[in-house]
Coordinates of C-alpha atoms and ligand atoms in Angstrom, one line a residue:
X1 CA -4.4 -48.4 -21.6
X2 CA -7.9 -47.1 -21.2
X3 CA -8.4 -43.8 -18.7
X4 CA -11.0 -41.3 -17.9
X5 CA -9.3 -37.7 -17.1
X6 CA -11.4 -34.7 -15.9
X7 CA -10.2 -31.8 -17.3
X8 CA -10.9 -28.4 -15.4
X9 CA -9.6 -25.7 -17.7
X10 CA -10.7 -22.9 -15.2
X11 CA -9.4 -19.2 -15.6
X12 CA -7.6 -17.0 -17.8
X13 CA -4.6 -18.9 -19.5
X14 CA -6.0 -22.1 -17.5
X15 CA -8.1 -22.5 -20.7
X16 CA -5.4 -22.0 -23.1
X17 CA -2.5 -24.2 -21.5
X18 CA -5.1 -26.8 -20.4
X19 CA -5.8 -26.8 -24.3
X20 CA -2.3 -27.2 -24.9
X21 CA -1.7 -30.4 -22.6
X22 CA -4.9 -32.3 -23.8
X23 CA -3.6 -31.9 -27.4
X24 CA -0.3 -33.3 -26.3
X25 CA -2.1 -36.3 -24.5
X26 CA -4.3 -36.8 -27.7
X27 CA -0.7 -37.3 -29.3
X28 CA 0.4 -39.5 -27.0
X29 CA -2.6 -41.4 -27.5
X30 CA -2.2 -41.9 -31.3
X31 CA 1.6 -42.9 -31.2
X32 CA 1.3 -45.4 -28.2
X33 CA -2.2 -46.7 -29.0
X34 CA -4.0 -45.6 -25.6
X35 CA -7.7 -44.5 -25.0
X36 CA -8.0 -41.3 -23.0
X37 CA -11.8 -40.3 -22.4
X38 CA -11.7 -36.4 -21.8
X39 CA -14.7 -34.9 -19.2
X40 CA -14.5 -31.5 -19.2
X41 CA -15.7 -29.9 -15.8
X42 CA -15.8 -26.1 -14.4
X43 CA -14.2 -24.7 -11.3
X44 CA -13.0 -21.1 -10.2
X45 CA -14.2 -18.1 -11.8
X46 CA -16.0 -20.1 -14.8
X47 CA -17.9 -22.2 -12.3
X48 CA -19.1 -18.8 -10.1
X49 CA -20.1 -17.3 -13.7
X50 CA -21.9 -20.6 -15.0
X51 CA -23.8 -21.8 -11.7
X52 CA -23.0 -19.7 -9.1
X53 CA -20.3 -21.7 -6.9
X54 CA -16.6 -22.0 -7.1
X55 CA -16.6 -25.9 -7.1
X56 CA -19.7 -27.5 -8.5
X57 CA -20.9 -30.7 -6.7
X58 CA -20.8 -32.0 -10.6
X59 CA -17.2 -31.5 -10.7
X60 CA -16.3 -33.6 -7.4
X61 CA -18.5 -36.3 -8.6
X62 CA -16.6 -36.2 -12.0
X63 CA -13.2 -36.3 -10.5
X64 CA -13.9 -39.1 -8.2
X65 CA -15.1 -41.4 -10.8
X66 CA -12.1 -40.2 -13.1
X67 CA -8.4 -42.0 -13.6
X68 CA -6.9 -38.5 -13.1
X69 CA -7.5 -34.7 -12.9
X70 CA -6.1 -32.3 -15.1
X71 CA -6.6 -28.5 -13.7
X72 CA -5.5 -25.3 -15.4
X73 CA -5.9 -22.3 -12.7
X74 CA -8.6 -20.5 -11.2
X75 CA -9.0 -16.7 -10.3
X76 CA -9.0 -13.5 -11.8
X77 CA -9.9 -9.9 -11.0
X78 CA -13.3 -10.2 -11.7
X79 CA -14.1 -12.0 -8.8
X80 CA -11.4 -10.6 -6.8
X81 CA -14.0 -8.4 -4.3
X82 CA -16.2 -11.6 -4.0
X83 CA -17.2 -13.0 -0.5
X84 CA -14.3 -15.3 0.8
X85 CA -16.6 -18.6 0.3
X86 CA -17.5 -17.2 -3.5
X87 CA -13.5 -16.7 -4.0
X88 CA -12.6 -18.8 -7.4
X89 CA -9.4 -20.0 -5.2
X90 CA -12.3 -21.9 -2.7
X91 CA -12.4 -24.4 -5.6
X92 CA -8.6 -25.2 -5.0
X93 CA -8.7 -26.0 -1.4
X94 CA -12.2 -27.8 -1.7
X95 CA -10.6 -30.3 -4.4
X96 CA -7.8 -30.7 -2.1
X97 CA -9.7 -31.5 0.8
X98 CA -12.5 -33.5 -1.1
X99 CA -9.9 -35.5 -3.0
X100 CA -7.7 -36.5 0.1
X101 CA -4.4 -34.8 -1.4
X102 CA -2.5 -34.8 1.1
X103 CA 1.3 -34.9 -0.8
X104 CA 2.0 -31.8 -3.1
X105 CA 4.6 -33.0 -5.4
X106 CA 6.9 -30.1 -7.0
X107 CA 9.8 -31.2 -9.4
X108 CA 12.4 -28.1 -10.0
X109 CA 14.8 -29.1 -12.9
X110 CA 17.0 -27.4 -14.8
X111 CA 16.5 -27.9 -18.6
X112 CA 20.3 -27.4 -19.8
X113 CA 19.0 -24.9 -22.7
X114 CA 17.5 -22.4 -20.0
X115 CA 20.1 -22.3 -17.8
X116 CA 20.8 -18.7 -19.1
X117 CA 17.3 -18.1 -17.5
X118 CA 17.8 -18.7 -14.0
X119 CA 19.2 -16.1 -11.7
X120 CA 21.8 -18.6 -10.2
X121 CA 25.3 -19.1 -11.9
X122 CA 25.4 -21.8 -14.1
X123 CA 28.4 -23.6 -12.0
X124 CA 25.6 -23.5 -9.4
X125 CA 22.5 -24.9 -11.0
X126 CA 24.0 -26.8 -13.3
X127 CA 22.4 -30.4 -13.3
X128 CA 20.2 -29.6 -10.4
X129 CA 17.0 -31.9 -10.3
X130 CA 14.8 -31.7 -7.1
X131 CA 11.6 -32.8 -6.1
X132 CA 9.9 -31.0 -3.2
X133 CA 7.3 -33.3 -1.6
X134 CA 5.5 -31.3 0.4
X135 CA 2.4 -32.1 3.0
X136 CA -0.2 -30.4 1.8
X137 CA -3.3 -30.8 4.2
X138 CA -2.3 -30.6 7.9
X139 CA 0.0 -28.3 9.7
X140 CA -0.5 -24.7 10.6
X141 CA -2.8 -23.7 7.6
X142 CA -5.3 -26.1 8.9
X143 CA -4.5 -26.4 12.9
X144 CA -7.3 -25.5 15.5
X145 CA -8.0 -23.6 17.2
X146 CA -7.6 -20.3 15.2
X147 CA -8.7 -17.0 14.8
X148 CA -8.4 -13.2 15.7
X149 CA -9.9 -12.4 19.3
X150 CA -9.0 -9.9 22.3
X151 CA -6.5 -10.6 24.9
X152 CA -5.1 -8.1 27.7
X153 CA -7.3 -5.7 26.0
X154 CA -5.4 -6.0 22.7
X155 CA -5.9 -7.9 19.6
X156 CA -4.4 -11.1 19.6
X157 CA -4.2 -14.0 16.8
X158 CA -3.8 -17.7 16.9
X159 CA -3.1 -20.4 14.6
X160 CA -2.3 -23.6 15.8
X161 CA 0.6 -25.9 14.7
X162 CA -0.4 -30.0 14.7
X163 CA 0.8 -33.0 13.2
X164 CA 0.0 -36.7 14.0
X165 CA 1.9 -39.9 13.5
X166 CA -0.3 -41.3 10.5
X167 CA 0.0 -37.6 8.8
X168 CA 3.7 -37.7 8.7
X169 CA 4.3 -41.6 8.2
X170 CA 2.0 -41.3 4.6
X171 CA 3.8 -38.3 3.5
X172 CA 7.3 -39.9 4.3
X173 CA 6.2 -43.1 2.7
X174 CA 5.4 -40.7 -0.7
X175 CA 8.6 -39.4 -0.2
X176 CA 10.6 -42.7 -0.1
X177 CA 8.3 -44.1 -3.1
X178 CA 9.3 -41.1 -5.4
X179 CA 12.9 -41.4 -4.0
X180 CA 13.2 -45.1 -5.2
X181 CA 12.4 -44.2 -8.8
X182 CA 15.3 -41.5 -8.6
X183 CA 18.4 -41.0 -7.0
X184 CA 17.3 -42.5 -3.5
X185 CA 18.1 -39.5 -1.4
X186 CA 15.4 -37.9 1.0
X187 CA 16.2 -34.9 2.6
X188 CA 13.5 -34.4 5.6
X189 CA 13.5 -30.7 6.7
X190 CA 12.0 -29.7 10.0
X191 CA 12.7 -27.5 12.6
X192 CA 13.7 -30.1 15.3
X193 CA 15.8 -27.9 17.7
X194 CA 12.6 -26.0 18.4
X195 CA 9.2 -27.1 17.5
X196 CA 7.9 -30.7 19.1
X197 CA 5.7 -31.2 15.9
X198 CA 9.3 -31.3 14.7
X199 CA 10.3 -33.7 16.9
X200 CA 7.5 -36.1 16.3
X201 CA 8.2 -35.5 12.3
X202 CA 11.9 -36.4 12.6
X203 CA 11.0 -39.4 15.0
X204 CA 8.3 -40.5 12.8
X205 CA 10.4 -40.3 9.2
X206 CA 13.4 -42.1 11.1
X207 CA 10.6 -45.2 11.7
X208 CA 9.4 -45.1 8.5
X209 CA 12.5 -45.1 6.7
X210 CA 13.4 -48.5 8.0
X211 CA 10.9 -50.0 5.2
X212 CA 13.3 -48.1 2.9
X213 CA 16.9 -49.7 3.6
X214 CA 17.9 -48.2 -0.1
X215 CA 16.9 -44.9 0.3
X216 CA 19.6 -42.6 2.2
X217 CA 17.8 -40.2 4.5
X218 CA 19.3 -37.3 5.7
X219 CA 17.7 -34.2 8.1
X220 CA 18.3 -30.5 7.7
X221 CA 16.5 -27.7 9.8
X222 CA 14.6 -25.6 7.6
X223 CA 16.4 -22.1 7.6
X224 CA 19.6 -24.1 6.9
X225 CA 17.6 -25.9 4.1
X226 CA 16.4 -22.3 2.5
X227 CA 20.4 -21.6 2.3
X228 CA 21.4 -24.6 0.8
X229 CA 19.1 -24.6 -1.8
X230 CA 21.2 -21.6 -3.0
X231 CA 24.2 -22.5 -2.3
X232 CA 24.2 -25.8 -3.9
X233 CA 21.0 -27.2 -4.7
X234 CA 22.9 -30.2 -6.3
X235 CA 23.0 -31.9 -3.1
X236 CA 19.3 -32.7 -2.9
X237 CA 17.2 -35.3 -4.9
X238 CA 14.2 -35.7 -2.9
X239 CA 12.8 -33.0 -0.1
X240 CA 10.1 -33.7 2.2
X241 CA 8.6 -31.4 4.7
X242 CA 5.7 -29.9 6.6
X243 CA 3.1 -27.6 4.9
X244 CA 4.2 -24.1 5.6
X245 CA 7.7 -25.4 5.3
X246 CA 7.2 -26.9 1.9
X247 CA 5.1 -23.9 0.7
X248 CA 8.1 -21.3 0.9
X249 CA 10.8 -23.7 -0.1
X250 CA 8.9 -25.4 -3.0
X251 CA 9.1 -22.0 -4.4
X252 CA 12.1 -21.3 -3.8
X253 CA 13.3 -24.7 -5.3
X254 CA 11.0 -23.4 -8.3
X255 CA 12.7 -20.0 -8.9
X256 CA 16.1 -21.7 -9.8
X257 CA 14.6 -23.3 -12.8
X258 CA 13.9 -19.6 -14.0
X259 CA 10.4 -19.4 -15.3
X260 CA 7.1 -20.0 -13.2
X261 CA 5.7 -21.1 -16.7
X262 CA 8.0 -24.0 -16.6
X263 CA 6.7 -25.6 -13.4
X264 CA 4.5 -28.8 -13.1
X265 CA 2.9 -30.3 -10.0
X266 CA 1.5 -33.3 -8.6
X267 CA -1.3 -33.7 -6.1
X268 CA -1.2 -37.4 -4.8
X269 CA -2.8 -39.3 -1.5
X270 CA -6.4 -39.9 -2.6
X271 CA -7.9 -42.3 -4.8
X272 CA -7.3 -40.1 -7.5
X273 CA -4.6 -37.6 -8.2
X274 CA -4.5 -34.4 -9.3
X275 CA -2.2 -32.4 -11.7
X276 CA -1.5 -28.6 -12.3
X277 CA 0.9 -26.0 -13.3
X278 CA 2.3 -24.1 -10.2
X279 CA 1.4 -20.7 -11.9
X280 CA -2.1 -19.1 -11.5
X281 CA -4.4 -17.6 -14.6
X282 CA -2.0 -14.7 -15.2
X283 CA -4.8 -12.3 -16.3
X284 CA -1.9 -9.9 -17.4
X285 CA -1.4 -12.1 -20.6
X286 CA -4.8 -14.2 -20.7
X287 CA -6.4 -14.7 -24.3
X288 CA -3.3 -13.7 -26.2
X289 CA -1.5 -16.8 -27.0
X290 CA 1.4 -15.7 -24.7
X291 CA 1.3 -18.6 -21.8
X292 CA 3.9 -20.9 -21.7
X293 CA 2.2 -24.1 -21.9
X294 CA 5.3 -26.2 -20.6
X295 CA 4.3 -26.1 -17.1
X296 CA 0.9 -28.1 -18.1
X297 CA 2.3 -30.0 -20.2
X298 CA 5.1 -31.2 -17.6
X299 CA 2.0 -32.0 -15.7
X300 CA 0.6 -34.7 -18.0
X301 CA 4.0 -36.4 -18.3
X302 CA 3.8 -36.4 -14.1
X303 CA 0.2 -37.7 -14.6
X304 CA 1.3 -40.4 -17.0
X305 CA 3.9 -41.4 -14.7
X306 CA 2.4 -41.3 -11.4
X307 CA -1.3 -42.5 -12.3
X308 CA -0.7 -44.6 -15.0
X309 CA 2.9 -46.2 -14.4
X310 CA 3.4 -44.9 -18.3
X311 CA 7.0 -44.3 -17.8
X312 CA 7.8 -44.5 -21.4
X313 CA 5.3 -42.4 -22.5
X314 CA 5.9 -39.5 -19.5
X315 CA 9.7 -39.8 -21.0
X316 CA 8.7 -39.2 -24.4
X317 CA 7.1 -35.8 -23.5
X318 CA 9.7 -34.5 -21.3
X319 CA 12.3 -35.3 -24.2
X320 CA 10.3 -33.7 -26.5
X321 CA 9.9 -30.2 -24.1
X322 CA 13.9 -30.5 -24.0
X323 CA 14.2 -30.8 -27.9
X324 CA 11.9 -27.8 -28.5
X325 CA 13.5 -25.8 -26.0
X326 CA 17.4 -26.8 -27.4
X327 CA 16.1 -26.1 -30.6
X328 CA 16.0 -22.4 -29.6
X329 CA 12.0 -22.0 -29.4
X330 CA 10.7 -19.7 -26.6
X331 CA 7.4 -18.5 -25.3
X332 CA 8.0 -14.7 -24.0
X333 CA 8.5 -15.6 -20.3
X334 CA 11.6 -17.5 -21.3
X335 CA 13.0 -15.8 -24.1
X336 CA 16.5 -14.3 -24.3
X337 CA 18.6 -13.2 -27.3
X338 CA 18.6 -15.1 -30.2
X339 CA 15.5 -17.2 -29.5
X340 CA 12.5 -18.1 -32.1
X341 CA 9.6 -16.4 -30.1
X342 CA 6.5 -18.2 -30.0
X343 CA 2.9 -18.7 -28.7
X344 CA 1.1 -21.2 -26.7
X345 CA -0.2 -22.8 -29.8
X346 CA 2.9 -22.7 -31.8
X347 CA 4.7 -24.0 -28.5
X348 CA 2.1 -26.8 -28.4
X349 CA 2.5 -27.7 -32.0
X350 CA 6.2 -28.0 -31.6
X351 CA 6.1 -30.1 -28.6
X352 CA 3.5 -32.6 -30.2
X353 CA 5.7 -32.5 -33.2
X354 CA 8.9 -33.6 -31.5
X355 CA 6.7 -36.4 -30.0
X356 CA 5.7 -37.5 -33.3
X357 CA 9.1 -37.8 -34.8
Ligands
NAD1 P1 -0.1 -15.9 -12.0 O1 1.3 -17.1 -11.8 O2 -1.1 -16.0 -12.3 O3 0.8 -14.7 -12.5 C1 2.5 -14.0 -12.3 C2 3.0 -13.5 -13.5 O4 3.7 -14.6 -13.9 C3 2.4 -13.0 -14.1 O5 3.3 -11.8 -14.7 C4 1.9 -14.0 -15.4 O6 1.6 -13.5 -16.8 C5 3.4 -15.0 -15.4 N1 3.3 -16.1 -15.8 C6 2.0 -17.1 -15.0 N2 2.4 -18.1 -15.7 C7 2.9 -18.0 -16.5 C8 2.9 -18.6 -18.2 N3 2.2 -20.0 -17.7 N4 3.4 -18.3 -19.1 C9 3.9 -16.9 -19.1 N5 3.7 -16.5 -17.8 C10 3.4 -16.6 -16.7 O7 -0.1 -15.2 -10.2 P2 -0.7 -14.1 -9.8 O8 -0.6 -12.5 -10.9 O9 -0.2 -13.9 -8.2 O10 -2.2 -14.7 -9.8 C11 -3.1 -14.2 -10.2 C12 -4.6 -15.1 -10.2 O11 -4.4 -16.2 -10.5 C13 -5.1 -14.6 -9.0 O12 -6.6 -14.5 -9.0 C14 -4.5 -15.5 -8.1 O13 -5.3 -16.1 -7.2 C15 -5.0 -16.9 -9.2 N6 -3.8 -17.9 -8.7 C16 -4.6 -19.4 -9.3 C17 -3.3 -20.2 -8.8 C18 -4.0 -21.8 -9.1 O14 -5.2 -21.8 -9.6 N7 -3.3 -23.0 -8.7 C19 -2.0 -20.4 -8.3 C20 -1.5 -19.1 -7.8 C21 -2.3 -17.9 -8.5

């Protein structure tokens, strides 16, 4: 297989963890006889420093011409006081919008070796394996009218929650397609007892499900779902929900796994998909070889699975991560007593060696 990947390291630990993930892809190339062509591109603070904008046109051009995009993280204190349009984080919104990435996929899988790192009891989380599918380009974060004004002599603010049938239908399809490759269960989360947008959401999801008779569909109100995730996370397979509910629930589901350094994500929907760790640029540990590269390495496993349909290769990366953790190696964010403490580079090397073994 011959594929082109745009690699955007970004800022802070983004540079370190992306280097690790590219090493892993090179090992996969070697072992499974594929060819990956890497094109480096700028975004975030490093782009601001180099060319004065957070998302250069050249980066978008490279992404559009690629088969997949790998992103590290953007941001850092150096650019915190920039005006809003010159903040590094503008690059994230720009990439999602310009690449049409409407489906954010976040797996929250419990590695057995890390059960003790979770804040929940072993008997509650053991075996939990959830994917949250979040609608990413609609809903209240993008609806208009919006803004702060004056009403009846005092300040008043407005945001608008709106969804169209086609927006819901396409995210439903993403969720059902993912569930088909898993345990074939989808739970759609809404607030249909209160919100008209949720009533349309539910009706459209039910309609879309007719094309997926093999999938078992259930519905849950968002407040109940927030509770059920903590009470009994094993009941969930795929959760599909709108932008703001998904923003909150995916962080909650993520915390079940113990550390943000473990969490991968994919944003799908356009002609090219984007893969990135859930964490940010972690300025507090940047440049110190302390960052956990597993979230980014697990993100490239998702890239192989979703964009290139290389299931076997994706499994090999995930099995290698599991093996290295089982052997007791940990970066400091996931270390407990008795573990062998390793840095970003050493963790990457261990995972590469496990893939080759
Ligand atoms: P963060 O995720 O960067 O860090 C939060 C905490 O988790 C820190 O203590 C950090 O050291 C730790 N951490 C994060 N990733 C880790 C890893 N791989 N290994 C070990 N420890 C890890 O969040 P923050 O501190 O709120 O934000 C820092 C900067 O990153 C800000 O500028 C923010 O805007 C940006 N950010 C970017 C993205 C993105 O690019 N997608 C996401 C979130 C935050």
